[in-house]
């Protein structure tokens, strides 16, 4: 068996699209995209394992789904970062995060839309079973 193993995975231009109303064709959406490099290394001789996640040009914007090009408004300017983890037998694990400056612009409209999107996920995450009902804070 080999003493060393290195596994690299490159994921280019995936998009995550969070819909405000999945039943409406012309709904508002938050779109996130980036490029990911994931590297895993293992050295049996040194009893060392490490992984690194490099995220390049992660960006986010809101838009109307049927008119994405003409309605796109930036929320998250492109940003890159890396997360590194190293573990070696007998030594404490090390975790390091390196990140470019983060520039975000969030309007009240973005905040309201994000709240509506999160409310749709509550039933699947163990939260409130009735996302359309107003929340009350009884003290």
Coordinates of C-alpha atoms in Angstrom, one line a residue:
X1 CA 0.0 0.0 0.0
X2 CA 1.1 3.5 -0.7
X3 CA 2.5 5.6 2.1
X4 CA 1.0 8.8 0.7
X5 CA -2.4 9.7 -0.7
X6 CA -3.5 12.9 -2.3
X7 CA -7.0 13.6 -3.6
X8 CA -8.0 16.7 -5.5
X9 CA -11.4 17.8 -6.5
X10 CA -12.3 20.9 -8.6
X11 CA -15.9 22.1 -8.7
X12 CA -16.3 25.0 -11.2
X13 CA -19.2 27.4 -11.3
X14 CA -21.9 25.7 -9.3
X15 CA -24.9 27.9 -8.5
X16 CA -27.1 27.7 -5.5
X17 CA -30.4 29.4 -6.2
X18 CA -32.7 30.1 -3.2
X19 CA -36.3 31.0 -4.3
X20 CA -38.6 33.3 -2.4
X21 CA -41.6 31.4 -3.6
X22 CA -41.0 28.0 -5.4
X23 CA -44.6 28.0 -6.7
X24 CA -44.2 31.2 -8.7
X25 CA -42.5 31.3 -12.1
X26 CA -41.4 35.0 -11.7
X27 CA -40.3 34.8 -8.1
X28 CA -37.3 36.6 -6.6
X29 CA -34.2 34.6 -5.8
X30 CA -30.8 34.8 -4.2
X31 CA -28.1 33.2 -6.3
X32 CA -24.7 32.2 -5.0
X33 CA -21.8 30.9 -7.1
X34 CA -18.1 30.2 -6.7
X35 CA -15.3 27.8 -7.7
X36 CA -14.1 25.2 -5.2
X37 CA -10.8 23.4 -4.9
X38 CA -10.8 20.6 -2.3
X39 CA -7.5 18.8 -1.5
X40 CA -7.1 15.9 0.9
X41 CA -3.7 14.6 1.8
X42 CA -2.7 11.6 4.0
X43 CA 0.8 10.5 4.9
X44 CA 0.8 7.1 6.7
X45 CA 4.5 7.3 7.4
X46 CA 4.2 10.6 9.4
X47 CA 0.6 9.7 10.6
X48 CA -0.5 13.1 9.2
X49 CA -3.7 14.1 7.5
X50 CA -4.7 17.4 6.1
X51 CA -7.4 19.0 4.0
X52 CA -7.8 22.3 2.3
X53 CA -10.9 24.0 0.8
X54 CA -10.1 26.9 -1.5
X55 CA -13.1 29.0 -2.6
X56 CA -12.5 31.4 -5.5
X57 CA -14.7 34.3 -6.5
X58 CA -17.7 33.5 -4.3
X59 CA -20.4 36.0 -5.2
X60 CA -24.1 36.5 -4.4
X61 CA -26.8 38.5 -6.0
X62 CA -30.6 38.9 -5.9
X63 CA -32.8 38.9 -9.0
X64 CA -36.2 38.1 -10.5
X65 CA -35.9 34.6 -11.8
X66 CA -37.5 35.3 -15.2
X67 CA -35.3 38.4 -15.8
X68 CA -32.1 37.5 -14.2
X69 CA -29.8 39.6 -16.4
X70 CA -31.8 42.8 -16.2
X71 CA -32.7 42.6 -12.4
X72 CA -29.5 41.3 -10.9
X73 CA -28.4 43.3 -7.9
X74 CA -25.1 42.4 -6.1
X75 CA -25.3 41.4 -2.4
X76 CA -21.9 39.8 -2.0
X77 CA -19.0 41.1 -4.1
X78 CA -16.6 38.4 -5.3
X79 CA -14.5 37.1 -2.4
X80 CA -11.9 34.3 -2.1
X81 CA -10.9 32.4 1.0
X82 CA -9.2 29.2 2.1
X83 CA -9.8 26.9 5.1
X84 CA -6.9 24.5 6.0
X85 CA -6.9 21.7 8.6
X86 CA -3.9 19.6 9.6
X87 CA -3.8 16.8 12.1
X88 CA -0.8 14.7 13.1
X89 CA -0.8 12.0 15.7
X90 CA 0.4 13.3 19.1
X91 CA 0.0 16.9 18.2
X92 CA -3.0 19.3 18.4
X93 CA -4.9 19.9 15.2
X94 CA -4.5 23.1 13.4
X95 CA -7.2 25.1 11.6
X96 CA -6.4 28.2 9.5
X97 CA -8.8 30.5 7.7
X98 CA -7.5 33.1 5.2
X99 CA -10.0 35.5 3.7
X100 CA -10.1 38.5 1.4
X101 CA -12.0 41.6 2.6
X102 CA -15.7 40.9 2.6
X103 CA -18.0 43.5 0.9
X104 CA -21.7 43.0 1.3
X105 CA -24.6 45.3 0.5
X106 CA -27.9 44.2 2.1
X107 CA -31.0 46.3 1.6
X108 CA -34.2 46.0 3.6
X109 CA -35.8 44.3 0.6
X110 CA -32.9 41.7 0.6
X111 CA -33.5 41.2 4.4
X112 CA -37.2 40.6 3.9
X113 CA -36.7 38.2 1.0
X114 CA -34.1 36.2 3.1
X115 CA -36.6 36.0 6.0
X116 CA -39.2 34.6 3.6
X117 CA -36.7 32.0 2.2
X118 CA -35.7 30.9 5.7
X119 CA -39.3 30.6 6.7
X120 CA -39.9 28.1 3.9
X121 CA -37.0 25.9 5.3
X122 CA -38.2 25.9 8.9
X123 CA -40.4 22.8 8.6
X124 CA -37.4 20.8 7.2
X125 CA -35.0 22.0 9.8
X126 CA -37.1 21.3 12.9
X127 CA -38.3 24.8 13.3
X128 CA -41.8 26.3 13.2
X129 CA -44.3 24.1 11.3
X130 CA -46.3 27.1 10.1
X131 CA -43.9 29.5 8.2
X132 CA -46.7 31.7 6.9
X133 CA -48.2 32.6 10.3
X134 CA -46.8 35.7 12.0
X135 CA -44.4 35.2 14.9
X136 CA -45.4 36.5 18.3
X137 CA -43.2 37.2 21.3
X138 CA -45.2 36.6 24.4
X139 CA -43.3 37.7 27.5

